[in-house]
Amino acid sequence: MSRIIVITSGKGGVGKSSTTINLGYALASKKNRICLIDADFGLKNLDVMLGLENRVIYDLKDVIDNKCTLKQILVKNKRYESLYLLPACKSLSFENINTEYMSQMIKQLKNEFDYIFIDSPAGIEKGFQYASGISNEAIIVVTLDVTSLRDADRVIGLLMKQGISEMHMLVNKYNDEDIAKHRCLSLKDAYDILSIPLLGLIYDDHKMIESINKGMPIYLDQSLTSQCFDRIAKRLEGQQIPFQKNHKKPLFERIFGI
């Protein structure tokens, strides 16, 4: 049975799209069939971040207008044949989408894929309602700042109203030094505010922006960040494994060899 998971947050800029892509890569590397759905119609970023923008021929509006089939809209990834993208459409608004039609579309995809990840727009407006309405699980991406966590708490309440009970927190841009120096909130604070299980940590990594600009997901570079996504993928598959630790020494220790 296919798992349909919305990847969402309460605010923009926390890394939902990069999480969607790299988690998709991590699971595809384990022989899973993955479909990524770009539900952020206004921005339409996933094709660019995947380096697939030149391969997009049809979009969701073409399917709705009967100009192509659902299979024709799916774009196969260049590096993993089991990873596909269902691209968004800038000219399509959420007000023009029939919810029942989208439910039928998801039913068709469920027969083809092991995981369907829906990259939700930030916030709680129509786009969020659409993305969460066709999902049965949720990953809430947060950073350890109070606005991200408070907004995520509101999103969790709305997801519960929609009947989604299986939710996990993913902390992005995690930085040990910032926590130690009290420049941000702690994991305990995040637990206290959100009260949902922690799925994983993604360490703060400047290479993330570089990878996005190149259309080359950071999962491919075998870095600490890649290992983080790999562990998150394994936890989604039910494995009980510890969280990835940052073995990088502090600057003082690196300079003096302590």
mmCIF file of C-alpha atoms in Angstrom:
data_model
loop_
_atom_site.group_PDB
_atom_site.id
_atom_site.type_symbol
_atom_site.label_atom_id
_atom_site.label_comp_id
_atom_site.label_asym_id
_atom_site.label_seq_id
_atom_site.Cartn_x
_atom_site.Cartn_y
_atom_site.Cartn_z
ATOM 1 C CA MET A 1 0.000 0.000 0.000
ATOM 2 C CA SER A 2 1.363 3.390 -1.029
ATOM 3 C CA ARG A 3 2.082 5.929 1.714
ATOM 4 C CA ILE A 4 0.877 9.457 0.928
ATOM 5 C CA ILE A 5 2.826 11.989 2.975
ATOM 6 C CA VAL A 6 2.457 15.762 2.914
ATOM 7 C CA ILE A 7 5.639 17.689 3.728
ATOM 8 C CA THR A 8 4.565 20.973 5.233
ATOM 9 C CA SER A 9 5.389 23.779 7.667
ATOM 10 C CA GLY A 10 3.879 26.852 9.226
ATOM 11 C CA LYS A 11 6.184 29.334 7.494
ATOM 12 C CA GLY A 12 8.270 29.561 4.350
ATOM 13 C CA GLY A 13 12.027 29.195 4.095
ATOM 14 C CA VAL A 14 12.442 26.236 6.443
ATOM 15 C CA GLY A 15 13.402 23.758 3.709
ATOM 16 C CA LYS A 16 10.263 21.823 2.729
ATOM 17 C CA SER A 17 11.196 21.463 -0.929
ATOM 18 C CA SER A 18 14.812 20.419 -0.286
ATOM 19 C CA THR A 19 13.509 17.911 2.281
ATOM 20 C CA THR A 20 11.002 16.528 -0.234
ATOM 21 C CA ILE A 21 13.657 16.064 -2.902
ATOM 22 C CA ASN A 22 16.431 14.582 -0.770
ATOM 23 C CA LEU A 23 14.106 12.269 1.117
ATOM 24 C CA GLY A 24 12.764 11.109 -2.234
ATOM 25 C CA TYR A 25 16.310 10.380 -3.396
ATOM 26 C CA ALA A 26 17.157 8.514 -0.179
ATOM 27 C CA LEU A 27 14.133 6.222 -0.508
ATOM 28 C CA ALA A 28 14.598 5.749 -4.260
ATOM 29 C CA SER A 29 18.166 4.581 -3.592
ATOM 30 C CA LYS A 30 16.622 1.758 -1.554
ATOM 31 C CA LYS A 31 14.633 0.521 -4.568
ATOM 32 C CA ASN A 32 11.363 2.245 -3.630
ATOM 33 C CA ARG A 33 9.170 3.779 -6.318
ATOM 34 C CA ILE A 34 8.722 7.446 -5.435
ATOM 35 C CA CYS A 35 6.438 10.189 -6.764
ATOM 36 C CA LEU A 36 7.058 13.815 -5.776
ATOM 37 C CA ILE A 37 4.057 16.107 -6.241
ATOM 38 C CA ASP A 38 4.753 19.832 -6.450
ATOM 39 C CA ALA A 39 1.681 21.379 -4.823
ATOM 40 C CA ASP A 40 3.125 24.889 -4.652
ATOM 41 C CA PHE A 41 1.428 26.170 -7.803
ATOM 42 C CA GLY A 42 2.492 29.765 -7.340
ATOM 43 C CA LEU A 43 6.224 29.017 -7.275
ATOM 44 C CA LYS A 44 6.714 25.682 -9.089
ATOM 45 C CA ASN A 45 10.204 24.938 -7.757
ATOM 46 C CA LEU A 46 10.702 21.175 -7.657
ATOM 47 C CA ASP A 47 11.451 20.757 -11.372
ATOM 48 C CA VAL A 48 14.215 23.382 -11.176
ATOM 49 C CA MET A 49 15.685 21.982 -7.960
ATOM 50 C CA LEU A 50 15.774 18.520 -9.523
ATOM 51 C CA GLY A 51 17.338 19.818 -12.741
ATOM 52 C CA LEU A 52 14.296 18.619 -14.706
ATOM 53 C CA GLU A 53 12.789 21.910 -15.899
ATOM 54 C CA ASN A 54 13.663 21.165 -19.544
ATOM 55 C CA ARG A 55 11.953 17.774 -19.383
ATOM 56 C CA VAL A 56 8.556 19.102 -18.321
ATOM 57 C CA ILE A 57 6.251 18.891 -21.342
ATOM 58 C CA TYR A 58 2.836 18.670 -19.706
ATOM 59 C CA ASP A 59 1.554 19.896 -16.365
ATOM 60 C CA LEU A 60 -1.414 19.274 -14.109
ATOM 61 C CA LYS A 61 -3.686 21.603 -16.061
ATOM 62 C CA ASP A 62 -3.097 19.546 -19.211
ATOM 63 C CA VAL A 63 -4.330 16.449 -17.388
ATOM 64 C CA ILE A 64 -7.399 18.284 -16.102
ATOM 65 C CA ASP A 65 -8.106 19.599 -19.626
ATOM 66 C CA ASN A 66 -7.732 16.053 -21.055
ATOM 67 C CA LYS A 67 -4.754 17.045 -23.204
ATOM 68 C CA CYS A 68 -2.653 14.205 -21.829
ATOM 69 C CA THR A 69 -2.838 11.229 -19.496
ATOM 70 C CA LEU A 70 -1.629 11.096 -15.927
ATOM 71 C CA LYS A 71 1.304 8.909 -16.954
ATOM 72 C CA GLN A 72 2.357 11.448 -19.572
ATOM 73 C CA ILE A 73 2.659 14.220 -17.013
ATOM 74 C CA LEU A 74 5.084 12.262 -14.815
ATOM 75 C CA VAL A 75 8.743 13.208 -15.355
ATOM 76 C CA LYS A 76 11.323 10.492 -14.721
ATOM 77 C CA ASN A 77 14.377 11.524 -12.738
ATOM 78 C CA LYS A 78 17.759 11.448 -14.510
ATOM 79 C CA ARG A 79 19.610 9.552 -11.791
ATOM 80 C CA TYR A 80 17.060 7.156 -10.282
ATOM 81 C CA GLU A 81 14.583 5.520 -12.624
ATOM 82 C CA SER A 82 12.210 4.814 -9.736
ATOM 83 C CA LEU A 83 11.866 8.536 -8.851
ATOM 84 C CA TYR A 84 9.232 10.643 -10.654
ATOM 85 C CA LEU A 85 8.004 14.221 -10.468
ATOM 86 C CA LEU A 86 4.445 15.423 -10.964
ATOM 87 C CA PRO A 87 5.103 19.103 -11.772
ATOM 88 C CA ALA A 88 2.961 22.025 -10.677
ATOM 89 C CA CYS A 89 1.309 24.563 -12.960
ATOM 90 C CA LYS A 90 1.627 28.312 -12.446
ATOM 91 C CA SER A 91 -1.545 29.047 -14.421
ATOM 92 C CA LEU A 92 -3.700 26.787 -12.249
ATOM 93 C CA SER A 93 -5.290 28.054 -9.023
ATOM 94 C CA PHE A 94 -6.486 25.943 -6.123
ATOM 95 C CA GLU A 95 -10.007 27.350 -6.536
ATOM 96 C CA ASN A 96 -10.192 25.618 -9.938
ATOM 97 C CA ILE A 97 -9.210 22.181 -8.665
ATOM 98 C CA ASN A 98 -11.915 19.620 -8.062
ATOM 99 C CA THR A 99 -11.066 17.793 -4.830
ATOM 100 C CA GLU A 100 -12.795 14.617 -5.976
ATOM 101 C CA TYR A 101 -10.772 14.631 -9.196
ATOM 102 C CA MET A 102 -7.529 14.947 -7.224
ATOM 103 C CA SER A 103 -8.575 12.061 -4.981
ATOM 104 C CA GLN A 104 -9.121 9.887 -8.040
ATOM 105 C CA MET A 105 -5.722 10.898 -9.387
ATOM 106 C CA ILE A 106 -4.061 9.897 -6.117
ATOM 107 C CA LYS A 107 -5.835 6.534 -6.233
ATOM 108 C CA GLN A 108 -4.255 5.883 -9.618
ATOM 109 C CA LEU A 109 -0.800 6.871 -8.373
ATOM 110 C CA LYS A 110 -1.124 4.633 -5.313
ATOM 111 C CA ASN A 111 -1.051 1.608 -7.599
ATOM 112 C CA GLU A 112 2.271 2.705 -9.101
ATOM 113 C CA PHE A 113 4.329 4.014 -6.182
ATOM 114 C CA ASP A 114 5.506 3.023 -2.707
ATOM 115 C CA TYR A 115 5.705 6.612 -1.464
ATOM 116 C CA ILE A 116 3.951 9.764 -2.664
ATOM 117 C CA PHE A 117 5.407 12.964 -1.188
ATOM 118 C CA ILE A 118 3.388 16.162 -1.553
ATOM 119 C CA ASP A 119 5.407 19.371 -1.251
ATOM 120 C CA SER A 120 2.906 21.708 0.368
ATOM 121 C CA PRO A 121 2.881 25.504 0.148
ATOM 122 C CA ALA A 122 3.784 27.234 3.408
ATOM 123 C CA GLY A 123 1.053 28.509 5.680
ATOM 124 C CA ILE A 124 -2.549 27.432 6.130
ATOM 125 C CA GLU A 125 -4.322 28.807 3.069
ATOM 126 C CA LYS A 126 -5.948 26.982 0.121
ATOM 127 C CA GLY A 127 -2.724 25.330 -1.019
ATOM 128 C CA PHE A 128 -2.102 23.782 2.374
ATOM 129 C CA GLN A 129 -5.708 22.556 2.590
ATOM 130 C CA TYR A 130 -5.424 20.956 -0.858
ATOM 131 C CA ALA A 131 -2.091 19.245 -0.105
ATOM 132 C CA SER A 132 -3.110 17.952 3.310
ATOM 133 C CA GLY A 133 -6.567 16.922 2.097
ATOM 134 C CA ILE A 134 -5.148 14.242 -0.193
ATOM 135 C CA SER A 135 -2.610 12.905 2.343
ATOM 136 C CA ASN A 136 -2.815 10.475 5.243
ATOM 137 C CA GLU A 137 0.523 11.253 6.936
ATOM 138 C CA ALA A 138 2.489 14.452 7.537
ATOM 139 C CA ILE A 139 6.091 15.522 8.047
ATOM 140 C CA ILE A 140 6.285 18.992 9.598
ATOM 141 C CA VAL A 141 9.586 20.703 8.779
ATOM 142 C CA VAL A 142 10.734 23.244 11.364
ATOM 143 C CA THR A 143 13.764 25.215 12.429
ATOM 144 C CA LEU A 144 14.567 25.912 16.069
ATOM 145 C CA ASP A 145 13.177 29.430 16.183
ATOM 146 C CA VAL A 146 10.016 30.393 17.989
ATOM 147 C CA THR A 147 8.097 31.622 14.923
ATOM 148 C CA SER A 148 8.699 28.401 13.008
ATOM 149 C CA LEU A 149 7.596 26.255 15.957
ATOM 150 C CA ARG A 150 4.555 28.341 16.887
ATOM 151 C CA ASP A 151 3.348 28.399 13.284
ATOM 152 C CA ALA A 152 3.971 24.646 13.015
ATOM 153 C CA ASP A 153 1.874 24.110 16.131
ATOM 154 C CA ARG A 154 -1.056 25.783 14.409
ATOM 155 C CA VAL A 155 -0.541 23.598 11.331
ATOM 156 C CA ILE A 156 -0.593 20.465 13.507
ATOM 157 C CA GLY A 157 -3.980 21.495 14.894
ATOM 158 C CA LEU A 158 -5.368 21.890 11.376
ATOM 159 C CA LEU A 159 -3.936 18.553 10.269
ATOM 160 C CA MET A 160 -5.632 16.867 13.216
ATOM 161 C CA LYS A 161 -8.953 18.427 12.167
ATOM 162 C CA GLN A 162 -8.445 16.902 8.713
ATOM 163 C CA GLY A 163 -8.058 13.481 10.286
ATOM 164 C CA ILE A 164 -4.283 13.120 9.939
ATOM 165 C CA SER A 165 -3.030 11.526 13.128
ATOM 166 C CA GLU A 166 0.373 10.231 12.007
ATOM 167 C CA MET A 167 2.693 13.238 12.129
ATOM 168 C CA HIS A 168 6.428 13.624 12.596
ATOM 169 C CA MET A 169 8.706 16.582 13.198
ATOM 170 C CA LEU A 170 11.833 17.084 11.103
ATOM 171 C CA VAL A 171 14.267 19.719 12.382
ATOM 172 C CA ASN A 172 16.168 21.421 9.570
ATOM 173 C CA LYS A 173 19.245 23.693 9.764
ATOM 174 C CA TYR A 174 20.215 22.099 13.074
ATOM 175 C CA ASN A 175 23.336 23.649 14.644
ATOM 176 C CA ASP A 176 24.911 22.305 17.865
ATOM 177 C CA GLU A 177 26.858 25.504 18.517
ATOM 178 C CA ASP A 178 23.774 27.737 18.223
ATOM 179 C CA ILE A 179 21.965 25.563 20.755
ATOM 180 C CA ALA A 180 24.932 25.484 23.160
ATOM 181 C CA LYS A 181 25.223 29.290 23.022
ATOM 182 C CA HIS A 182 21.434 29.729 23.371
ATOM 183 C CA ARG A 183 21.128 31.482 20.023
ATOM 184 C CA CYS A 184 18.115 29.326 19.209
ATOM 185 C CA LEU A 185 15.668 27.051 20.964
ATOM 186 C CA SER A 186 16.536 23.470 21.931
ATOM 187 C CA LEU A 187 15.097 20.127 20.854
ATOM 188 C CA LYS A 188 13.354 19.917 24.229
ATOM 189 C CA ASP A 189 11.669 23.248 23.500
ATOM 190 C CA ALA A 190 10.517 21.870 20.139
ATOM 191 C CA TYR A 191 9.098 18.775 21.844
ATOM 192 C CA ASP A 192 7.329 20.898 24.447
ATOM 193 C CA ILE A 193 5.695 23.116 21.814
ATOM 194 C CA LEU A 194 4.740 20.516 19.200
ATOM 195 C CA SER A 195 4.374 17.235 21.137
ATOM 196 C CA ILE A 196 4.940 15.017 18.094
ATOM 197 C CA PRO A 197 7.723 12.451 17.461
ATOM 198 C CA LEU A 198 11.048 13.562 16.035
ATOM 199 C CA LEU A 199 11.755 11.906 12.692
ATOM 200 C CA GLY A 200 15.217 13.338 12.205
ATOM 201 C CA LEU A 201 17.713 16.193 12.185
ATOM 202 C CA ILE A 202 19.229 17.880 9.149
ATOM 203 C CA TYR A 203 22.400 19.730 10.070
ATOM 204 C CA ASP A 204 22.941 23.271 8.841
ATOM 205 C CA ASP A 205 24.965 22.965 5.646
ATOM 206 C CA HIS A 206 25.938 25.804 3.293
ATOM 207 C CA LYS A 207 26.317 23.250 0.494
ATOM 208 C CA MET A 208 22.538 22.897 0.445
ATOM 209 C CA ILE A 209 22.132 26.189 -1.445
ATOM 210 C CA GLU A 210 24.887 25.232 -3.888
ATOM 211 C CA SER A 211 23.256 21.873 -4.572
ATOM 212 C CA ILE A 212 19.872 23.513 -5.184
ATOM 213 C CA ASN A 213 21.379 25.991 -7.645
ATOM 214 C CA LYS A 214 23.023 23.145 -9.565
ATOM 215 C CA GLY A 215 19.910 20.961 -9.639
ATOM 216 C CA MET A 216 22.035 18.313 -7.899
ATOM 217 C CA PRO A 217 20.409 17.143 -4.632
ATOM 218 C CA ILE A 218 22.816 17.139 -1.683
ATOM 219 C CA TYR A 219 21.927 13.516 -0.985
ATOM 220 C CA LEU A 220 24.286 12.521 -3.811
ATOM 221 C CA ASP A 221 27.465 13.983 -2.268
ATOM 222 C CA GLN A 222 27.838 11.464 0.607
ATOM 223 C CA SER A 223 28.139 14.241 3.197
ATOM 224 C CA LEU A 224 26.865 14.478 6.762
ATOM 225 C CA THR A 225 23.639 15.915 5.369
ATOM 226 C CA SER A 226 23.310 12.946 3.020
ATOM 227 C CA GLN A 227 23.685 10.604 5.992
ATOM 228 C CA CYS A 228 20.956 12.507 7.835
ATOM 229 C CA PHE A 229 18.494 11.962 4.988
ATOM 230 C CA ASP A 230 19.522 8.321 4.742
ATOM 231 C CA ARG A 231 18.684 7.756 8.418
ATOM 232 C CA ILE A 232 15.361 9.561 8.084
ATOM 233 C CA ALA A 233 14.471 7.314 5.143
ATOM 234 C CA LYS A 234 15.308 4.231 7.193
ATOM 235 C CA ARG A 235 13.129 5.442 10.078
ATOM 236 C CA LEU A 236 10.221 5.987 7.696
ATOM 237 C CA GLU A 237 10.645 2.347 6.696
ATOM 238 C CA GLY A 238 10.349 1.289 10.323
ATOM 239 C CA GLN A 239 13.989 0.831 11.309
ATOM 240 C CA GLN A 240 15.025 1.857 14.822
ATOM 241 C CA ILE A 241 18.331 3.682 14.396
ATOM 242 C CA PRO A 242 20.017 6.520 16.337
ATOM 243 C CA PHE A 243 20.092 10.107 15.106
ATOM 244 C CA GLN A 244 23.082 11.210 13.074
ATOM 245 C CA LYS A 245 25.774 12.935 15.145
ATOM 246 C CA ASN A 246 27.939 15.779 13.937
ATOM 247 C CA HIS A 247 31.524 14.586 14.374
ATOM 248 C CA LYS A 248 32.978 17.896 13.254
ATOM 249 C CA LYS A 249 35.239 19.334 15.950
ATOM 250 C CA PRO A 250 34.864 22.935 17.144
ATOM 251 C CA LEU A 251 37.092 25.492 15.404
ATOM 252 C CA PHE A 252 39.440 25.856 18.426
ATOM 253 C CA GLU A 253 40.073 22.105 18.492
ATOM 254 C CA ARG A 254 40.628 21.935 14.731
ATOM 255 C CA ILE A 255 43.216 24.740 14.814
ATOM 256 C CA PHE A 256 45.227 23.435 17.759
ATOM 257 C CA GLY A 257 44.748 19.721 17.164
ATOM 258 C CA ILE A 258 43.182 19.022 20.542
#
